[in-house]
CSV table of C-alpha atoms in Angstrom, one decimal:
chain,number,residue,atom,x,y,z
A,1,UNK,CA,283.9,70.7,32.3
A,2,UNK,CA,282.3,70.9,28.6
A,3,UNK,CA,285.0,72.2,27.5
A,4,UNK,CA,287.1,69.2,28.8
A,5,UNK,CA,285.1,66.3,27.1
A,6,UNK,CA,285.0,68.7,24.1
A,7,UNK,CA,288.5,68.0,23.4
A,8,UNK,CA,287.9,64.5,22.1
A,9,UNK,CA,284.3,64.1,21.5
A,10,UNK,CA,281.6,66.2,19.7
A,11,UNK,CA,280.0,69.1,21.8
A,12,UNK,CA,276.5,67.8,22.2
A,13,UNK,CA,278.0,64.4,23.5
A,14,UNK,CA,280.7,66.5,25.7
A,15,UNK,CA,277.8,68.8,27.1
A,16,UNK,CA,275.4,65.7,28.2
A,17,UNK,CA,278.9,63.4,29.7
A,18,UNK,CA,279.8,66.8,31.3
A,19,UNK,CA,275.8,67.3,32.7
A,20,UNK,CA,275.7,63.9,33.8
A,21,UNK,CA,279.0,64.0,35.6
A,22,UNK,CA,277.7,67.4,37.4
A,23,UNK,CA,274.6,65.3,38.3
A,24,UNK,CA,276.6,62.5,40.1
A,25,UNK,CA,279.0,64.5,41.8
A,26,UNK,CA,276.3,66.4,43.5
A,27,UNK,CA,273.9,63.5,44.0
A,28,UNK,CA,276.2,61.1,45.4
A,29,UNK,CA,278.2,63.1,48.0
A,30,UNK,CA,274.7,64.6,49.3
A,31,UNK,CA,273.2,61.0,49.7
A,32,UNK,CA,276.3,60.1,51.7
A,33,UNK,CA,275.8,63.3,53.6
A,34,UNK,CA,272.3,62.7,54.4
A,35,UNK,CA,273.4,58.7,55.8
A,36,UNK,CA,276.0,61.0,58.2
A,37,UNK,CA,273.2,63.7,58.9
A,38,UNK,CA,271.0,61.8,59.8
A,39,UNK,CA,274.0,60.0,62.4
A,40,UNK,CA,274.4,63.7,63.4
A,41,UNK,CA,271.0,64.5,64.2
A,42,UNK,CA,270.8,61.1,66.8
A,43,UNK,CA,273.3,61.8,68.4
A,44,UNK,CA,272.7,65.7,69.1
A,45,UNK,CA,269.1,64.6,70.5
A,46,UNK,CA,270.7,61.9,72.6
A,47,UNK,CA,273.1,64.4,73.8
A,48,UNK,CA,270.2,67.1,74.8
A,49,UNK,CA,268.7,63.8,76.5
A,50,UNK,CA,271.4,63.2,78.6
A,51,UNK,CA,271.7,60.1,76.3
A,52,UNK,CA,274.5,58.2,74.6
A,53,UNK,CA,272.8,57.8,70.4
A,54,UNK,CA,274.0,55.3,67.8
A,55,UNK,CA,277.7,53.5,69.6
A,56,UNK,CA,277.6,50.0,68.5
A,57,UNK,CA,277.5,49.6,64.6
A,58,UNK,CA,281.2,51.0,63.6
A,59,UNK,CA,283.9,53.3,65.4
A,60,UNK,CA,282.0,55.8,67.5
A,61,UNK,CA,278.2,54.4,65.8
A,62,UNK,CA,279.3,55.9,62.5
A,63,UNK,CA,277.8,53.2,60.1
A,64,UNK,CA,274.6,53.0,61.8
A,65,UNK,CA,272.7,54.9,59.0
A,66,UNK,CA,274.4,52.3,56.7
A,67,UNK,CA,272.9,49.7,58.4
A,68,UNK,CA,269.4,51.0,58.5
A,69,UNK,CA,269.6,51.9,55.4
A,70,UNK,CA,270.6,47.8,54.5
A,71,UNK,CA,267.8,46.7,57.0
A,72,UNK,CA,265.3,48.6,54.8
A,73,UNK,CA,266.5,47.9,51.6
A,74,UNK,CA,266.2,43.9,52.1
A,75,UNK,CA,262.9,44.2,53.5
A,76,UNK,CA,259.4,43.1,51.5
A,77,UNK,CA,257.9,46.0,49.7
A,78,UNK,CA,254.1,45.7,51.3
A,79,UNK,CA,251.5,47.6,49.2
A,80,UNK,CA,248.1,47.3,50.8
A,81,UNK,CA,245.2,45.9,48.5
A,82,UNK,CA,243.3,48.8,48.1
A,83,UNK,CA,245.8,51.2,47.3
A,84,UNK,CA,246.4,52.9,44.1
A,85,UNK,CA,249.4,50.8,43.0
A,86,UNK,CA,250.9,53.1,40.7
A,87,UNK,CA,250.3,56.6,42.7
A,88,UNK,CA,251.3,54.7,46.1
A,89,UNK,CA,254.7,53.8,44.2
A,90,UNK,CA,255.9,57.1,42.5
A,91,UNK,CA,255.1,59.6,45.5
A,92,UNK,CA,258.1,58.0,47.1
A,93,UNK,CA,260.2,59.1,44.0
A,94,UNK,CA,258.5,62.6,43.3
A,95,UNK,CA,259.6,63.7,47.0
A,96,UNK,CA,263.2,62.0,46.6
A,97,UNK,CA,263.8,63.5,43.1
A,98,UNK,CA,262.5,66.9,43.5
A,99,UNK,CA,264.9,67.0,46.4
A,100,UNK,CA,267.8,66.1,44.6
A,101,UNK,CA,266.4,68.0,41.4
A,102,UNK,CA,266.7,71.6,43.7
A,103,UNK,CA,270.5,71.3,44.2
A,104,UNK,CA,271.3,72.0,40.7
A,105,UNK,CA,271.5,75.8,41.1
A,106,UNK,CA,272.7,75.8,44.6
A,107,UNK,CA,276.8,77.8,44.0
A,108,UNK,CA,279.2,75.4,46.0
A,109,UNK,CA,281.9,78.3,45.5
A,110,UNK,CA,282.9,81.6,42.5
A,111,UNK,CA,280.6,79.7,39.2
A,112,UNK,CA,280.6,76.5,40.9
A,113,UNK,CA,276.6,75.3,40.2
A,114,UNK,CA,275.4,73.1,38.0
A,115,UNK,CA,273.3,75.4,36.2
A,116,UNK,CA,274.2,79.1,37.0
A,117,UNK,CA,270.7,80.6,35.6
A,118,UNK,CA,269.6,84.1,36.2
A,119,UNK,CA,266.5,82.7,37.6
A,120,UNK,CA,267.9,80.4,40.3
A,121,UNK,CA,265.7,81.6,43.2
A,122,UNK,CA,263.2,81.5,41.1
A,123,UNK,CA,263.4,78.0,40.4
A,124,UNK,CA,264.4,76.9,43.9
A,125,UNK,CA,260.8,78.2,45.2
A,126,UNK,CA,258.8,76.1,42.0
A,127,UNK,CA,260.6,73.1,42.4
A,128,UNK,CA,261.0,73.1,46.2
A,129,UNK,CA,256.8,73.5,45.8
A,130,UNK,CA,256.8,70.5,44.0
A,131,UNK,CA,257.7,68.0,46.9
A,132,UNK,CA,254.5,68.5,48.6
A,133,UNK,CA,252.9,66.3,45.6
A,134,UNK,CA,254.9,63.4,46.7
A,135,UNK,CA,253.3,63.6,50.3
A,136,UNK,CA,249.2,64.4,48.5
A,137,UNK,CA,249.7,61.5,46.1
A,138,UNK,CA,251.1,58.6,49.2
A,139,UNK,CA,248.4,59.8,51.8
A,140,UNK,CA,245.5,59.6,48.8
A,141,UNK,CA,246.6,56.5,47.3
A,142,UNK,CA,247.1,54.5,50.3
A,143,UNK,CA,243.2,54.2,50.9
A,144,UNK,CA,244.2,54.5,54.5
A,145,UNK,CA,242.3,57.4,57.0
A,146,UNK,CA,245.4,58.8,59.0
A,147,UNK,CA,248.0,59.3,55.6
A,148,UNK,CA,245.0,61.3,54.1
A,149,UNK,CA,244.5,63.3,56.8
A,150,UNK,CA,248.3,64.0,56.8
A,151,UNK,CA,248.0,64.9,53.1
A,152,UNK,CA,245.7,67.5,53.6
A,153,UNK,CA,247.9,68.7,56.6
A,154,UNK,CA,250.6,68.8,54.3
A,155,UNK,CA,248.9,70.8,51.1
A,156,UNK,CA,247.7,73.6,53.9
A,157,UNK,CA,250.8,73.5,55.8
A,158,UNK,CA,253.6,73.9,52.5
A,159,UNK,CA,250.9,76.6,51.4
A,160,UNK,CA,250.9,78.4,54.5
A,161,UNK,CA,254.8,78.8,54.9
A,162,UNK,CA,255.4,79.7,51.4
A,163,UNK,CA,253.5,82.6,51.3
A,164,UNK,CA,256.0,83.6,53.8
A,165,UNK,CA,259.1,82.3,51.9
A,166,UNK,CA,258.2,84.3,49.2
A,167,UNK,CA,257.9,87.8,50.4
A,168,UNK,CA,260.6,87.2,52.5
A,169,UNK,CA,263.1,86.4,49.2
A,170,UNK,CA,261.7,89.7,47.7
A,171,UNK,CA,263.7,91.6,50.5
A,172,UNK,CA,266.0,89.8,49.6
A,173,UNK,CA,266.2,90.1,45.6
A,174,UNK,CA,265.2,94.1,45.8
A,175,UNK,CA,268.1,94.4,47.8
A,176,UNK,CA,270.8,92.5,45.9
A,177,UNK,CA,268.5,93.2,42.1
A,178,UNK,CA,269.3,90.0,41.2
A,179,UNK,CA,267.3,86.4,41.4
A,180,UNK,CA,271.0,84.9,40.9
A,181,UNK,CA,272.2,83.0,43.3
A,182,UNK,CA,275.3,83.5,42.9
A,183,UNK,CA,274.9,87.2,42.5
A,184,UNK,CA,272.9,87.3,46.0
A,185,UNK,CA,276.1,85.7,47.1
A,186,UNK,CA,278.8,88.0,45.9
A,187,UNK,CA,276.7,91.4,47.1
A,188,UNK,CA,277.2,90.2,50.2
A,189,UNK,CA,281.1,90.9,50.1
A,190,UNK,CA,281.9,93.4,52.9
A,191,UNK,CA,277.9,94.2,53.4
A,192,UNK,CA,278.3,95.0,56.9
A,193,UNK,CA,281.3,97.7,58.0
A,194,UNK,CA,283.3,97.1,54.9
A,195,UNK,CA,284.4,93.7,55.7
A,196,UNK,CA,281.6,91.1,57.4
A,197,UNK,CA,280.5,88.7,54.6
A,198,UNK,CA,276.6,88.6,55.4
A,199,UNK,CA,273.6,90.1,55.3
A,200,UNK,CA,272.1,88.6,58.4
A,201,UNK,CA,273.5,91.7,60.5
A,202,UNK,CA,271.7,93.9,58.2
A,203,UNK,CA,269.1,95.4,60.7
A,204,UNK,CA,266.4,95.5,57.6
A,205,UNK,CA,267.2,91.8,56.5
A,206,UNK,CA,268.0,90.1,59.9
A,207,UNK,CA,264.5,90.0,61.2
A,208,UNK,CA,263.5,88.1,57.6
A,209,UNK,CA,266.5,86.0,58.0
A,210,UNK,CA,264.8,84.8,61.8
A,211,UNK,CA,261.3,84.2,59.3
A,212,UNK,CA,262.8,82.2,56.6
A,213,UNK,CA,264.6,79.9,59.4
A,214,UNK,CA,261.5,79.4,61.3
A,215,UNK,CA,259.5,78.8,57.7
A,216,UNK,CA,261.9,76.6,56.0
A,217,UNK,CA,261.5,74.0,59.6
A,218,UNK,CA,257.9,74.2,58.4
A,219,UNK,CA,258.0,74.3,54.7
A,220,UNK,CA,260.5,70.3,55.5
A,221,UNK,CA,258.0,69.5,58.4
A,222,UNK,CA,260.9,69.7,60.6
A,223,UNK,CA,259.8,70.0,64.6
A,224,UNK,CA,258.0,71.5,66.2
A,225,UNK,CA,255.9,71.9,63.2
A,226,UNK,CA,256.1,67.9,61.9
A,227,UNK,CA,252.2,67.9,62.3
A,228,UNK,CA,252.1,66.1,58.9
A,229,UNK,CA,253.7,62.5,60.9
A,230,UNK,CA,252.3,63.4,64.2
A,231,UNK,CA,252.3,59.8,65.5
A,232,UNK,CA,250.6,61.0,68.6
A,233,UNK,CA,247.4,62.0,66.5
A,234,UNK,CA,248.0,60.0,63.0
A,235,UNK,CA,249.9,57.4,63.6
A,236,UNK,CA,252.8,57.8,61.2
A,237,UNK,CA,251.2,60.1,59.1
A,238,UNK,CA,251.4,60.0,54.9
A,239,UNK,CA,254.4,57.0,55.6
A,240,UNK,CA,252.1,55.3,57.4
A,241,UNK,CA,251.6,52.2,54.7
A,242,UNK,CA,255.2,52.6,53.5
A,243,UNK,CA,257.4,50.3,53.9
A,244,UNK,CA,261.1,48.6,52.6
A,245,UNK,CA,263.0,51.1,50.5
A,246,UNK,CA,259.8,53.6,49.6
A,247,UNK,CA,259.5,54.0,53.0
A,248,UNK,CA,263.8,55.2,52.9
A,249,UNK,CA,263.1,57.4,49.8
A,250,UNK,CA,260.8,59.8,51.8
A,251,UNK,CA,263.5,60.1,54.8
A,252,UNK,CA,266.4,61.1,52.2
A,253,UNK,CA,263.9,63.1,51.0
A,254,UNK,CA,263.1,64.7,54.0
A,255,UNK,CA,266.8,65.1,54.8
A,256,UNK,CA,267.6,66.1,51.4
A,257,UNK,CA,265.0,68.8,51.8
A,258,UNK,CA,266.1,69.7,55.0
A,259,UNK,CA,269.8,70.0,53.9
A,260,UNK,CA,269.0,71.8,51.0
A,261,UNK,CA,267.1,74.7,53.5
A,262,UNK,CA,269.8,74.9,54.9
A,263,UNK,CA,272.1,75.5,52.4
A,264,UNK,CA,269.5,78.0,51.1
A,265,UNK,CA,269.8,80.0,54.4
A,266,UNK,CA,273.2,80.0,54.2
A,267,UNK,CA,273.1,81.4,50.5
A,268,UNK,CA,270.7,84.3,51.3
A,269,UNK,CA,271.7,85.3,53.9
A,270,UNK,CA,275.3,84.1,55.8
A,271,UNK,CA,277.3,84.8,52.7
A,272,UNK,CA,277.0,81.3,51.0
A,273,UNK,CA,280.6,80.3,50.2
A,274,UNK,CA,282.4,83.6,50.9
A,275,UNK,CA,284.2,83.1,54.4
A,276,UNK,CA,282.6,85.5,57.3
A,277,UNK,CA,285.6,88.0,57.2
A,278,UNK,CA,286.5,89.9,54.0
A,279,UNK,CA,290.2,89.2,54.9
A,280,UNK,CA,292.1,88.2,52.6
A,281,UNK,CA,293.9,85.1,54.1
A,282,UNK,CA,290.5,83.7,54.8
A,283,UNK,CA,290.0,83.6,51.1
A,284,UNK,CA,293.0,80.6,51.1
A,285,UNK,CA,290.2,77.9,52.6
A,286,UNK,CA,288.1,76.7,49.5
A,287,UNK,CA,284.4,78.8,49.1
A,288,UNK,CA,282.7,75.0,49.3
A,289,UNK,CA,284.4,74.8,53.1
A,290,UNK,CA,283.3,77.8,53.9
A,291,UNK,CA,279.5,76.9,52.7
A,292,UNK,CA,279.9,73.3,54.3
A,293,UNK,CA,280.7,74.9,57.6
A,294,UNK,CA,277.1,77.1,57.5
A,295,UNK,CA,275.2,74.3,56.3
A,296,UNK,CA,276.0,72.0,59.0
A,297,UNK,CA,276.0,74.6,61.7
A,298,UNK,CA,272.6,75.3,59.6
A,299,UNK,CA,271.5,71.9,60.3
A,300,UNK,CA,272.4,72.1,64.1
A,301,UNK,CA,269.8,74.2,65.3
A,302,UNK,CA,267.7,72.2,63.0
A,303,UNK,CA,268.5,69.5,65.1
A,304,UNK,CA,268.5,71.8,68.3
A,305,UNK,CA,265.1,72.9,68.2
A,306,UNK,CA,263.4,69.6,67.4
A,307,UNK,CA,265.0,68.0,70.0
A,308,UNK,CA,264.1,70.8,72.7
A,309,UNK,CA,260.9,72.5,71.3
A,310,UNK,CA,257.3,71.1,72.0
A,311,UNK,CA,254.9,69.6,68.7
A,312,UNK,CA,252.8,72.9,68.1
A,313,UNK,CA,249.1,72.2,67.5
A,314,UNK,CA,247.7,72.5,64.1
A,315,UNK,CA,245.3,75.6,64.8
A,316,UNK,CA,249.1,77.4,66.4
A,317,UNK,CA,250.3,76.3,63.1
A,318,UNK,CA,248.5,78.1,60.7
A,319,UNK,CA,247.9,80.9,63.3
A,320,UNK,CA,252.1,81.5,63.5
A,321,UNK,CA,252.0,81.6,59.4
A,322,UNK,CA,248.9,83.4,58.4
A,323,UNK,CA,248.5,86.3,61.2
A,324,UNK,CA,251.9,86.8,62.4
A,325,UNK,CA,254.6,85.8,59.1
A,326,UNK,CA,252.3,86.5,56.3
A,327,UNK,CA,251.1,90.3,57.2
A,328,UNK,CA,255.7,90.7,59.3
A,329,UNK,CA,256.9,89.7,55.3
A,330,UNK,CA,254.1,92.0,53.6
A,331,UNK,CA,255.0,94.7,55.6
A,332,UNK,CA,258.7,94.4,55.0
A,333,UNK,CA,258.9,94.2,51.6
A,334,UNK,CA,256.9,97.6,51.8
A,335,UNK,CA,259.8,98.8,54.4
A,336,UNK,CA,262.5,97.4,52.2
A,337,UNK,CA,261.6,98.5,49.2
A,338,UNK,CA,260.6,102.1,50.5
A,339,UNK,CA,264.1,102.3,52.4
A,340,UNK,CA,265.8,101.3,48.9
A,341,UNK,CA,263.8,104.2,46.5
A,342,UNK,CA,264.8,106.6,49.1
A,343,UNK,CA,269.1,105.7,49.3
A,344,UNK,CA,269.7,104.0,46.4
A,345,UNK,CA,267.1,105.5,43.8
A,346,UNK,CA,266.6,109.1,45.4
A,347,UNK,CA,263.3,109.2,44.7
């Protein structure tokens, strides 16, 4: 795309249009998606309900996100007098831009990502870190007892899971040697029998893709582990105070996290944009399809398991991701790693 604006402008001004240009057509499909996911994920709990969802606002309920998000966006913004002004204002946009801010190394098909570094995983596990400050900084600065209590919830919580996270992308990188994302993807051509597209068959790697799904519901505060807005215990949590369009900026947040953990699953481990054959014809539907289709089906047992599993409790919580994930992704790094010296290396 540089190379495009290059033809009739100078290259630093061609690099920042082209950059920019990246930027908006990633941002602005992905804020549309989240107003449809978000339609999606109504309607799935209403149909595990035995209910009917959104039906009135557009064909079929369609534009209902649109008009919440209208609703919401000519509301008063209510800041409570003894809240930090300035904190209580920017957590909303920390949490909003770090989840947008993840998707620039995310491959939407063969050296289609905005920035195609050699460190991509890398930087998907510091920024994706990063959106816990938004949730610290809006439960201390509204001065309020329940969104500080989530806050803390929140630090131990994000810490807890990505302990996890982490070892389980080392079995991951030793076994692709790589921290591209890309990369990851392309090993994963033919992995299993010559022609299955994934590594989540892998017996070694399927028990650490199971982790990282269960993780990633807790590293969004997706159900059964949203202890950080239990409104049974805290009220609304850290969003408590919030309201008018901060109060939308944490849900596309949210949503935008939630989407981007999916896509991340997808990646690592169901062949990212590669179709789930290695046949050839299958090659003929567009890699970004292919990565659409796992993302959504991703996002479906997101959606699934929230609206079938039961809240866990806090002290189950930490329990699931210190003494049962923590020591499973230790140990399987060691397993990994000692199955790859002894194949691959010889040794």
């Amino acid at each position: 795309m540089t190379d495009f604006f290059a033809g009739f402008m100078p290259w630093g001004a061609a690099w920042t249009v082209a950059t920019i240009v990246g930027i908006l057509l990633i941002a602005l499909p992905l804020m549309l998606a989240v107003a449809m996911i978000i339609y999606a994920d109504r309607k799935i709990w209403a149909a595990m309900a035995l209910r009917r969802g959104p039906n009135v606002v557009g064909p079929f309920g369609l534009l209902q996100s649109f008009a919440d998000g209208l609703k919401v966006f000519l509301q008063e913004t209510i800041i409570p007098s003894a809240a930090n002004r300035g904190l209580f204002l920017i957590a909303p946009i920390i949490t909003f831009t770090v989840a947008l801010a993840a998707w620039a190394v995310i491959p939407f098909g063969p050296n289609m990502a905005l920035a195609d570094i050699n460190v991509g995983l890398l930087y998907l596990l510091a920024i994706s870190s990063m959106g816990v400050y938004g949730i610290i900084l809006s439960g201390w600065a509204s001065n309020s007892k329940y969104p500080f209590y989530s806050a803390i919830r929140a630090a131990a919580q994000m810490v807890s899971y990505e302990v996890s996270i982490g070892f389980v992308l080392i079995s991951v990188v030793l076994w692709t040697g790589s921290f591209n994302l890309n990369e990851i993807v392309t090993s994963q051509r033919g992995h299993i029998f010559g022609f299955i597209n994934f590594y989540a068959l892998n017996p070694l790697l399927f028990p650490m893709s199971v982790v990282f799904l269960i993780s990633s519901m807790a590293e969004t505060q997706r159900a059964p582990f949203d202890l950080t807005e239990a409104e049974s215990e805290i009220v609304a949590g850290y969003q408590t105070e919030y309201s008018s369009m901060s109060f939308a900026l944490f849900w596309l947040g949210e949503y935008g996290n939630v989407l981007l953990m999916c896509a991340l699953n997808a990646t690592l481990f169901w062949g990212g944009w590669l179709p789930p054959l290695d046949i050839p014809i299958l090659y003929a539907v567009p890699g970004i399809v292919w990565l659409f289709a796992k993302i959504l089906f991703g996002f479906f047992v997101f959606s699934w398991v929230k609206a079938t599993v039961p809240r866990y409790r806090y002290d189950q919580l930490m329990r699931l991701g210190w003494k049962i994930f923590l020591p499973l992704s230790l140990f399987w790094v060691f397993l990994v790693s000692g199955y790859l010296m002894i194949t691959r290396y010889g040794v």
